[in-house]
Amino acid sequence: MTKQHIHIMDATTLEIRDRSATTLLRVKHDDSALTKVTVTNAPIANAREKGLFWPIDNADLARLGVAIGRNTKLQGMNFFNDDDDPNAMDGMGGDAFFEGIKRNSSIRYLHLMNIDISQGIGRGLLNEFVANNNNFESLALSKFGQLQVLQNGWA
């Protein structure tokens, strides 16, 4: 029974990695059918969601950031931290990721789920992306079901 469980988990992990690669290609090719990307550290959450990106390391995020910087079709981004610690995704990001996303001008909304915005990736997203995007309309912050939405002129 334990071997079966491990086998199922491995298959799920491979499926998520495959979906991440597909998402990256769709963002890179400016696919008009992909209007939202969800970056998550949850290996099995939302595995069937279109636009899921599960980064293994900063190099994964750097490639996504460059692709997002050139994309003109994306309208939204979600960052979902599936850990009790709101700083669990702080190791993610890096200069290449933030340099890429701050060049995007099509994204209109950003949803940060269980992300600390006072430091790490949350602060980087606000400083580098939101501040530089003239089309930006809405920032949603949530912590395990509690949602706060800030719109137009929130800063």
Tab-separated table of N, CA and C in Angstrom:
chain	number	residue	atom	x	y	z
A	1	MET	N	0.814	-1.195	0.000
A	1	MET	CA	0.000	0.000	0.000
A	1	MET	C	0.858	1.261	0.000
A	2	THR	N	1.942	1.255	0.739
A	2	THR	CA	2.817	2.410	0.769
A	2	THR	C	3.443	2.659	-0.608
A	3	LYS	N	3.860	1.594	-1.291
A	3	LYS	CA	4.435	1.756	-2.617
A	3	LYS	C	3.431	2.356	-3.599
A	4	GLN	N	2.183	1.931	-3.529
A	4	GLN	CA	1.149	2.492	-4.394
A	4	GLN	C	1.001	3.974	-4.148
A	5	HIS	N	0.971	4.383	-2.873
A	5	HIS	CA	0.818	5.796	-2.535
A	5	HIS	C	1.982	6.609	-3.101
A	6	ILE	N	3.196	6.101	-2.945
A	6	ILE	CA	4.368	6.793	-3.478
A	6	ILE	C	4.274	6.870	-4.998
A	7	HIS	N	3.848	5.798	-5.642
A	7	HIS	CA	3.701	5.801	-7.096
A	7	HIS	C	2.686	6.850	-7.557
A	8	ILE	N	1.562	6.943	-6.862
A	8	ILE	CA	0.543	7.940	-7.202
A	8	ILE	C	1.097	9.340	-7.003
A	9	MET	N	1.819	9.576	-5.912
A	9	MET	CA	2.396	10.881	-5.651
A	9	MET	C	3.397	11.242	-6.731
A	10	ASP	N	4.237	10.291	-7.140
A	10	ASP	CA	5.206	10.543	-8.196
A	10	ASP	C	4.505	10.903	-9.499
A	11	ALA	N	3.438	10.194	-9.829
A	11	ALA	CA	2.688	10.491	-11.051
A	11	ALA	C	2.078	11.887	-10.979
A	12	THR	N	1.564	12.262	-9.813
A	12	THR	CA	0.995	13.597	-9.639
A	12	THR	C	2.075	14.656	-9.790
A	13	THR	N	3.217	14.427	-9.185
A	13	THR	CA	4.326	15.373	-9.283
A	13	THR	C	4.773	15.530	-10.728
A	14	LEU	N	4.873	14.428	-11.450
A	14	LEU	CA	5.255	14.506	-12.868
A	14	LEU	C	4.212	15.262	-13.680
A	15	GLU	N	2.941	15.039	-13.385
A	15	GLU	CA	1.871	15.743	-14.092
A	15	GLU	C	1.954	17.248	-13.831
A	16	ILE	N	2.214	17.619	-12.585
A	16	ILE	CA	2.316	19.038	-12.251
A	16	ILE	C	3.528	19.666	-12.936
A	17	ARG	N	4.660	18.972	-12.955
A	17	ARG	CA	5.856	19.493	-13.641
A	17	ARG	C	5.568	19.658	-15.133
A	18	ASP	N	4.840	18.692	-15.715
A	18	ASP	CA	4.469	18.779	-17.117
A	18	ASP	C	3.560	19.985	-17.367
A	19	ARG	N	2.603	20.192	-16.469
A	19	ARG	CA	1.705	21.349	-16.599
A	19	ARG	C	2.477	22.657	-16.448
A	20	SER	N	3.473	22.677	-15.557
A	20	SER	CA	4.304	23.866	-15.392
A	20	SER	C	5.057	24.185	-16.680
A	21	ALA	N	5.613	23.153	-17.300
A	21	ALA	CA	6.334	23.347	-18.558
A	21	ALA	C	5.384	23.849	-19.649
A	22	THR	N	4.183	23.303	-19.679
A	22	THR	CA	3.180	23.743	-20.651
A	22	THR	C	2.808	25.194	-20.411
A	23	THR	N	2.613	25.557	-19.150
A	23	THR	CA	2.289	26.950	-18.815
A	23	THR	C	3.397	27.881	-19.269
A	24	LEU	N	4.639	27.513	-18.995
A	24	LEU	CA	5.766	28.344	-19.404
A	24	LEU	C	5.777	28.546	-20.915
A	25	LEU	N	5.563	27.477	-21.668
A	25	LEU	CA	5.530	27.593	-23.131
A	25	LEU	C	4.377	28.485	-23.602
A	26	ARG	N	3.226	28.342	-22.979
A	26	ARG	CA	2.066	29.150	-23.365
A	26	ARG	C	2.309	30.630	-23.067
A	27	VAL	N	2.927	30.917	-21.935
A	27	VAL	CA	3.256	32.311	-21.604
A	27	VAL	C	4.287	32.833	-22.594
A	28	LYS	N	5.300	32.027	-22.861
A	28	LYS	CA	6.382	32.405	-23.778
A	28	LYS	C	5.854	32.700	-25.187
A	29	HIS	N	4.872	31.929	-25.629
A	29	HIS	CA	4.319	32.084	-26.980
A	29	HIS	C	3.131	33.040	-27.026
A	30	ASP	N	2.886	33.750	-25.932
A	30	ASP	CA	1.836	34.776	-25.888
A	30	ASP	C	0.474	34.199	-26.275
A	31	ASP	N	0.167	33.016	-25.733
A	31	ASP	CA	-1.084	32.312	-26.020
A	31	ASP	C	-2.274	33.136	-25.516
A	32	SER	N	-3.137	33.542	-26.427
A	32	SER	CA	-4.273	34.397	-26.049
A	32	SER	C	-5.307	33.662	-25.198
A	33	ALA	N	-5.278	32.332	-25.187
A	33	ALA	CA	-6.226	31.565	-24.364
A	33	ALA	C	-5.781	31.491	-22.902
A	34	LEU	N	-4.538	31.844	-22.623
A	34	LEU	CA	-4.038	31.834	-21.249
A	34	LEU	C	-4.001	33.268	-20.738
A	35	THR	N	-4.915	33.590	-19.839
A	35	THR	CA	-5.005	34.959	-19.325
A	35	THR	C	-4.598	35.059	-17.858
A	36	LYS	N	-4.312	33.912	-17.212
A	36	LYS	CA	-3.950	33.922	-15.794
A	36	LYS	C	-2.911	32.847	-15.524
A	37	VAL	N	-1.950	33.176	-14.675
A	37	VAL	CA	-0.944	32.217	-14.231
A	37	VAL	C	-1.021	32.126	-12.713
A	38	THR	N	-0.966	30.896	-12.201
A	38	THR	CA	-0.936	30.668	-10.759
A	38	THR	C	0.397	30.033	-10.393
A	39	VAL	N	1.183	30.752	-9.602
A	39	VAL	CA	2.455	30.244	-9.099
A	39	VAL	C	2.189	29.719	-7.698
A	40	THR	N	2.598	28.480	-7.445
A	40	THR	CA	2.307	27.867	-6.145
A	40	THR	C	3.451	26.991	-5.668
A	41	ASN	N	3.536	26.834	-4.368
A	41	ASN	CA	4.488	25.890	-3.778
A	41	ASN	C	3.768	24.625	-3.317
A	42	ALA	N	2.495	24.500	-3.685
A	42	ALA	CA	1.702	23.333	-3.314
A	42	ALA	C	1.806	22.295	-4.424
A	43	PRO	N	2.489	21.178	-4.181
A	43	PRO	CA	2.730	20.215	-5.250
A	43	PRO	C	1.493	19.508	-5.788
A	44	ILE	N	0.410	19.472	-5.030
A	44	ILE	CA	-0.765	18.789	-5.549
A	44	ILE	C	-2.000	19.677	-5.592
A	45	ALA	N	-1.921	20.883	-5.077
A	45	ALA	CA	-3.089	21.775	-5.093
A	45	ALA	C	-3.346	22.274	-6.510
A	46	ASN	N	-4.578	22.288	-6.910
A	46	ASN	CA	-5.002	22.832	-8.198
A	46	ASN	C	-4.258	22.210	-9.383
A	47	ALA	N	-3.939	20.925	-9.288
A	47	ALA	CA	-3.139	20.269	-10.316
A	47	ALA	C	-3.781	20.353	-11.704
A	48	ARG	N	-5.079	20.478	-11.780
A	48	ARG	CA	-5.757	20.517	-13.074
A	48	ARG	C	-6.015	21.940	-13.574
A	49	GLU	N	-5.684	22.927	-12.755
A	49	GLU	CA	-5.916	24.317	-13.139
A	49	GLU	C	-5.037	24.707	-14.324
A	50	LYS	N	-5.618	25.373	-15.302
A	50	LYS	CA	-4.838	25.879	-16.433
A	50	LYS	C	-3.997	27.051	-15.951
A	51	GLY	N	-2.785	27.112	-16.430
A	51	GLY	CA	-1.904	28.203	-16.048
A	51	GLY	C	-1.151	27.966	-14.756
A	52	LEU	N	-1.150	26.727	-14.255
A	52	LEU	CA	-0.438	26.396	-13.022
A	52	LEU	C	1.061	26.379	-13.279
A	53	PHE	N	1.804	26.988	-12.375
A	53	PHE	CA	3.261	26.953	-12.458
A	53	PHE	C	3.807	26.631	-11.079
A	54	TRP	N	4.492	25.519	-10.975
A	54	TRP	CA	5.058	25.045	-9.729
A	54	TRP	C	6.573	25.081	-9.860
A	55	PRO	N	7.219	26.171	-9.402
A	55	PRO	CA	8.669	26.292	-9.580
A	55	PRO	C	9.443	25.375	-8.647
A	56	ILE	N	10.472	24.773	-9.170
A	56	ILE	CA	11.367	23.937	-8.372
A	56	ILE	C	12.455	24.809	-7.745
A	57	ASP	N	12.896	25.831	-8.478
A	57	ASP	CA	13.972	26.688	-7.993
A	57	ASP	C	13.862	28.071	-8.636
A	58	ASN	N	14.811	28.932	-8.310
A	58	ASN	CA	14.792	30.290	-8.848
A	58	ASN	C	14.979	30.320	-10.360
A	59	ALA	N	15.671	29.333	-10.912
A	59	ALA	CA	15.848	29.289	-12.367
A	59	ALA	C	14.496	29.109	-13.062
A	60	ASP	N	13.624	28.282	-12.478
A	60	ASP	CA	12.267	28.135	-13.025
A	60	ASP	C	11.543	29.470	-13.016
A	61	LEU	N	11.610	30.169	-11.888
A	61	LEU	CA	10.938	31.466	-11.796
A	61	LEU	C	11.578	32.497	-12.714
A	62	ALA	N	12.874	32.440	-12.886
A	62	ALA	CA	13.548	33.373	-13.796
A	62	ALA	C	13.024	33.196	-15.217
A	63	ARG	N	12.896	31.948	-15.669
A	63	ARG	CA	12.370	31.689	-17.015
A	63	ARG	C	10.936	32.188	-17.141
A	64	LEU	N	10.132	31.954	-16.100
A	64	LEU	CA	8.753	32.442	-16.123
A	64	LEU	C	8.726	33.969	-16.137
A	65	GLY	N	9.556	34.593	-15.336
A	65	GLY	CA	9.603	36.060	-15.288
A	65	GLY	C	9.945	36.677	-16.631
A	66	VAL	N	10.936	36.116	-17.313
A	66	VAL	CA	11.310	36.608	-18.643
A	66	VAL	C	10.140	36.467	-19.610
A	67	ALA	N	9.468	35.311	-19.575
A	67	ALA	CA	8.324	35.074	-20.465
A	67	ALA	C	7.176	36.027	-20.145
A	68	ILE	N	6.908	36.254	-18.870
A	68	ILE	CA	5.839	37.178	-18.479
A	68	ILE	C	6.175	38.596	-18.926
A	69	GLY	N	7.433	38.971	-18.833
A	69	GLY	CA	7.856	40.307	-19.251
A	69	GLY	C	7.569	40.594	-20.715
A	70	ARG	N	7.582	39.558	-21.534
A	70	ARG	CA	7.335	39.713	-22.977
A	70	ARG	C	5.887	39.430	-23.362
A	71	ASN	N	5.111	38.882	-22.452
A	71	ASN	CA	3.742	38.481	-22.746
A	71	ASN	C	2.817	39.691	-22.791
A	72	THR	N	1.874	39.672	-23.714
A	72	THR	CA	0.912	40.773	-23.838
A	72	THR	C	-0.527	40.323	-23.597
A	73	LYS	N	-0.730	39.053	-23.292
A	73	LYS	CA	-2.088	38.511	-23.148
A	73	LYS	C	-2.496	38.247	-21.697
A	74	LEU	N	-1.527	38.044	-20.817
A	74	LEU	CA	-1.865	37.755	-19.421
A	74	LEU	C	-2.590	38.933	-18.796
A	75	GLN	N	-3.626	38.625	-18.040
A	75	GLN	CA	-4.375	39.664	-17.346
A	75	GLN	C	-4.276	39.527	-15.829
A	76	GLY	N	-3.907	38.343	-15.345
A	76	GLY	CA	-3.845	38.154	-13.905
A	76	GLY	C	-2.807	37.152	-13.477
A	77	MET	N	-2.354	37.320	-12.235
A	77	MET	CA	-1.415	36.386	-11.624
A	77	MET	C	-1.855	36.095	-10.210
A	78	ASN	N	-1.754	34.832	-9.839
A	78	ASN	CA	-2.002	34.389	-8.472
A	78	ASN	C	-0.715	33.809	-7.918
A	79	PHE	N	-0.436	34.118	-6.669
A	79	PHE	CA	0.655	33.473	-5.946
A	79	PHE	C	0.025	32.796	-4.748
A	80	PHE	N	0.084	31.468	-4.718
A	80	PHE	CA	-0.569	30.684	-3.683
A	80	PHE	C	0.464	29.949	-2.847
A	81	ASN	N	0.580	30.337	-1.585
A	81	ASN	CA	1.460	29.691	-0.630
A	81	ASN	C	0.628	28.705	0.180
A	82	ASP	N	0.904	27.425	0.034
A	82	ASP	CA	0.133	26.385	0.706
A	82	ASP	C	0.785	25.949	2.011
A	83	ASP	N	1.508	26.852	2.630
A	83	ASP	CA	2.205	26.548	3.870
A	83	ASP	C	1.623	27.424	4.972
A	84	ASP	N	1.648	26.947	6.205
A	84	ASP	CA	1.167	27.755	7.331
A	84	ASP	C	2.029	28.996	7.553
A	85	ASP	N	3.268	28.937	7.127
A	85	ASP	CA	4.188	30.066	7.292
A	85	ASP	C	4.044	31.010	6.096
A	86	PRO	N	3.585	32.255	6.317
A	86	PRO	CA	3.397	33.183	5.198
A	86	PRO	C	4.700	33.596	4.516
A	87	ASN	N	5.846	33.200	5.087
A	87	ASN	CA	7.134	33.514	4.489
A	87	ASN	C	7.753	32.309	3.775
A	88	ALA	N	6.985	31.247	3.600
A	88	ALA	CA	7.516	30.008	3.030
A	88	ALA	C	8.003	30.174	1.592
A	89	MET	N	7.473	31.145	0.856
A	89	MET	CA	7.888	31.339	-0.533
A	89	MET	C	8.980	32.404	-0.665
A	90	ASP	N	9.510	32.888	0.453
A	90	ASP	CA	10.488	33.970	0.397
A	90	ASP	C	11.772	33.609	-0.323
A	91	GLY	N	12.114	32.342	-0.377
A	91	GLY	CA	13.310	31.937	-1.096
A	91	GLY	C	13.129	32.017	-2.605
A	92	MET	N	11.889	32.197	-3.039
A	92	MET	CA	11.599	32.259	-4.469
A	92	MET	C	11.778	33.688	-4.969
A	93	GLY	N	11.951	33.797	-6.235
A	93	GLY	CA	12.075	35.122	-6.823
A	93	GLY	C	13.432	35.262	-7.449
A	94	GLY	N	14.138	36.250	-7.058
A	94	GLY	CA	15.435	36.511	-7.650
A	94	GLY	C	15.311	37.636	-8.661
A	95	ASP	N	16.438	38.262	-8.939
A	95	ASP	CA	16.455	39.437	-9.803
A	95	ASP	C	15.872	39.180	-11.182
A	96	ALA	N	16.212	38.048	-11.786
A	96	ALA	CA	15.726	37.764	-13.143
A	96	ALA	C	14.212	37.666	-13.186
A	97	PHE	N	13.613	37.052	-12.164
A	97	PHE	CA	12.156	36.940	-12.106
A	97	PHE	C	11.517	38.325	-12.011
A	98	PHE	N	11.978	39.139	-11.079
A	98	PHE	CA	11.386	40.456	-10.880
A	98	PHE	C	11.668	41.396	-12.052
A	99	GLU	N	12.838	41.295	-12.641
A	99	GLU	CA	13.142	42.114	-13.831
A	99	GLU	C	12.180	41.780	-14.963
A	100	GLY	N	11.878	40.503	-15.112
A	100	GLY	CA	10.943	40.096	-16.163
A	100	GLY	C	9.537	40.586	-15.924
A	101	ILE	N	9.006	40.341	-14.719
A	101	ILE	CA	7.604	40.687	-14.495
A	101	ILE	C	7.360	42.183	-14.449
A	102	LYS	N	8.344	42.963	-14.064
A	102	LYS	CA	8.094	44.408	-14.031
A	102	LYS	C	8.006	45.007	-15.438
A	103	ARG	N	8.412	44.249	-16.447
A	103	ARG	CA	8.296	44.710	-17.839
A	103	ARG	C	6.916	44.436	-18.432
A	104	ASN	N	6.117	43.631	-17.753
A	104	ASN	CA	4.787	43.301	-18.268
A	104	ASN	C	3.843	44.463	-18.046
A	105	SER	N	3.042	44.763	-19.063
A	105	SER	CA	2.070	45.854	-18.918
A	105	SER	C	0.638	45.387	-19.161
A	106	SER	N	0.434	44.084	-19.354
A	106	SER	CA	-0.922	43.604	-19.622
A	106	SER	C	-1.634	43.091	-18.365
A	107	ILE	N	-0.882	42.727	-17.342
A	107	ILE	CA	-1.497	42.157	-16.138
A	107	ILE	C	-2.230	43.253	-15.371
A	108	ARG	N	-3.512	42.972	-15.097
A	108	ARG	CA	-4.364	43.958	-14.435
A	108	ARG	C	-4.646	43.613	-12.981
A	109	TYR	N	-4.474	42.360	-12.594
A	109	TYR	CA	-4.731	42.015	-11.202
A	109	TYR	C	-3.716	41.008	-10.675
A	110	LEU	N	-3.508	41.071	-9.382
A	110	LEU	CA	-2.572	40.206	-8.684
A	110	LEU	C	-3.255	39.731	-7.413
A	111	HIS	N	-3.231	38.422	-7.167
A	111	HIS	CA	-3.821	37.854	-5.959
A	111	HIS	C	-2.712	37.126	-5.215
A	112	LEU	N	-2.432	37.595	-4.005
A	112	LEU	CA	-1.423	36.975	-3.153
A	112	LEU	C	-2.146	36.240	-2.036
A	113	MET	N	-2.004	34.924	-2.016
A	113	MET	CA	-2.688	34.090	-1.033
A	113	MET	C	-1.701	33.558	-0.001
A	114	ASN	N	-1.870	33.994	1.234
A	114	ASN	CA	-0.999	33.629	2.341
A	114	ASN	C	0.461	33.990	2.060
A	115	ILE	N	0.657	35.202	1.568
A	115	ILE	CA	1.991	35.724	1.257
A	115	ILE	C	2.217	36.962	2.119
A	116	ASP	N	3.341	37.023	2.802
A	116	ASP	CA	3.697	38.191	3.597
A	116	ASP	C	4.174	39.293	2.643
A	117	ILE	N	3.496	40.431	2.633
A	117	ILE	CA	3.880	41.508	1.704
A	117	ILE	C	4.904	42.467	2.305
A	118	SER	N	5.312	42.226	3.546
A	118	SER	CA	6.287	43.124	4.163
A	118	SER	C	7.728	42.727	3.837
A	119	GLN	N	7.905	41.561	3.225
A	119	GLN	CA	9.258	41.096	2.910
A	119	GLN	C	9.210	40.045	1.811
A	120	GLY	N	10.359	39.599	1.392
A	120	GLY	CA	10.474	38.484	0.457
A	120	GLY	C	9.737	38.689	-0.854
A	121	ILE	N	9.166	37.604	-1.373
A	121	ILE	CA	8.533	37.633	-2.682
A	121	ILE	C	7.324	38.571	-2.715
A	122	GLY	N	6.589	38.667	-1.619
A	122	GLY	CA	5.431	39.569	-1.567
A	122	GLY	C	5.842	41.014	-1.740
A	123	ARG	N	6.851	41.428	-1.008
A	123	ARG	CA	7.343	42.802	-1.132
A	123	ARG	C	7.941	43.037	-2.518
A	124	GLY	N	8.662	42.048	-3.023
A	124	GLY	CA	9.251	42.181	-4.355
A	124	GLY	C	8.190	42.367	-5.421
A	125	LEU	N	7.107	41.611	-5.324
A	125	LEU	CA	6.020	41.748	-6.298
A	125	LEU	C	5.412	43.146	-6.244
A	126	LEU	N	5.193	43.640	-5.042
A	126	LEU	CA	4.610	44.969	-4.912
A	126	LEU	C	5.570	46.046	-5.404
A	127	ASN	N	6.827	45.959	-4.998
A	127	ASN	CA	7.808	46.975	-5.386
A	127	ASN	C	8.129	46.966	-6.869
A	128	GLU	N	8.330	45.787	-7.430
A	128	GLU	CA	8.821	45.693	-8.791
A	128	GLU	C	7.733	45.614	-9.849
A	129	PHE	N	6.601	45.070	-9.500
A	129	PHE	CA	5.573	44.851	-10.510
A	129	PHE	C	4.442	45.851	-10.414
A	130	VAL	N	3.795	45.876	-9.287
A	130	VAL	CA	2.615	46.721	-9.129
A	130	VAL	C	2.970	48.187	-9.349
A	131	ALA	N	4.083	48.622	-8.825
A	131	ALA	CA	4.468	50.023	-8.938
A	131	ALA	C	4.796	50.438	-10.369
A	132	ASN	N	5.149	49.478	-11.229
A	132	ASN	CA	5.587	49.797	-12.589
A	132	ASN	C	4.562	49.484	-13.670
A	133	ASN	N	3.375	49.049	-13.306
A	133	ASN	CA	2.390	48.625	-14.300
A	133	ASN	C	1.227	49.618	-14.323
A	134	ASN	N	1.135	50.415	-15.380
A	134	ASN	CA	0.087	51.439	-15.494
A	134	ASN	C	-1.305	50.859	-15.703
A	135	ASN	N	-1.409	49.616	-16.153
A	135	ASN	CA	-2.712	48.984	-16.387
A	135	ASN	C	-3.247	48.266	-15.155
A	136	PHE	N	-2.479	48.272	-14.088
A	136	PHE	CA	-2.848	47.518	-12.897
A	136	PHE	C	-4.124	48.071	-12.269
A	137	GLU	N	-5.071	47.175	-11.971
A	137	GLU	CA	-6.363	47.580	-11.418
A	137	GLU	C	-6.636	47.069	-10.023
A	138	SER	N	-6.155	45.873	-9.680
A	138	SER	CA	-6.620	45.256	-8.446
A	138	SER	C	-5.561	44.368	-7.807
A	139	LEU	N	-5.447	44.504	-6.496
A	139	LEU	CA	-4.584	43.656	-5.695
A	139	LEU	C	-5.472	42.965	-4.675
A	140	ALA	N	-5.439	41.658	-4.632
A	140	ALA	CA	-6.207	40.904	-3.639
A	140	ALA	C	-5.230	40.191	-2.721
A	141	LEU	N	-5.454	40.333	-1.446
A	141	LEU	CA	-4.641	39.670	-0.436
A	141	LEU	C	-5.551	38.755	0.349
A	142	SER	N	-5.158	37.520	0.518
A	142	SER	CA	-5.982	36.622	1.316
A	142	SER	C	-5.101	35.738	2.175
A	143	LYS	N	-5.672	35.353	3.285
A	143	LYS	CA	-4.985	34.431	4.184
A	143	LYS	C	-5.974	33.351	4.550
A	144	PHE	N	-5.850	32.205	3.891
A	144	PHE	CA	-6.688	31.037	4.143
A	144	PHE	C	-8.164	31.404	4.247
A	145	GLY	N	-8.681	32.017	3.195
A	145	GLY	CA	-10.115	32.282	3.095
A	145	GLY	C	-10.527	33.699	3.414
A	146	GLN	N	-9.718	34.463	4.125
A	146	GLN	CA	-10.051	35.856	4.413
A	146	GLN	C	-9.489	36.711	3.289
A	147	LEU	N	-10.364	37.388	2.561
A	147	LEU	CA	-9.969	38.116	1.360
A	147	LEU	C	-10.122	39.614	1.553
A	148	GLN	N	-9.114	40.357	1.104
A	148	GLN	CA	-9.184	41.810	1.063
A	148	GLN	C	-8.770	42.227	-0.340
A	149	VAL	N	-9.595	43.005	-1.004
A	149	VAL	CA	-9.302	43.458	-2.361
A	149	VAL	C	-9.105	44.965	-2.353
A	150	LEU	N	-8.023	45.384	-2.943
A	150	LEU	CA	-7.714	46.812	-3.086
A	150	LEU	C	-7.751	47.120	-4.579
A	151	GLN	N	-8.491	48.138	-4.973
A	151	GLN	CA	-8.619	48.435	-6.391
A	151	GLN	C	-8.297	49.878	-6.699
A	152	ASN	N	-7.882	50.113	-7.952
A	152	ASN	CA	-7.639	51.439	-8.520
A	152	ASN	C	-7.202	52.501	-7.522
A	153	GLY	N	-5.943	52.856	-7.602
A	153	GLY	CA	-5.435	53.909	-6.748
A	153	GLY	C	-5.248	53.499	-5.301
A	154	TRP	N	-4.954	52.247	-5.077
A	154	TRP	CA	-4.799	51.726	-3.718
A	154	TRP	C	-3.559	52.246	-3.039
A	155	ALA	N	-2.529	52.587	-3.825
A	155	ALA	CA	-1.243	52.993	-3.232
A	155	ALA	C	-1.283	54.418	-2.710
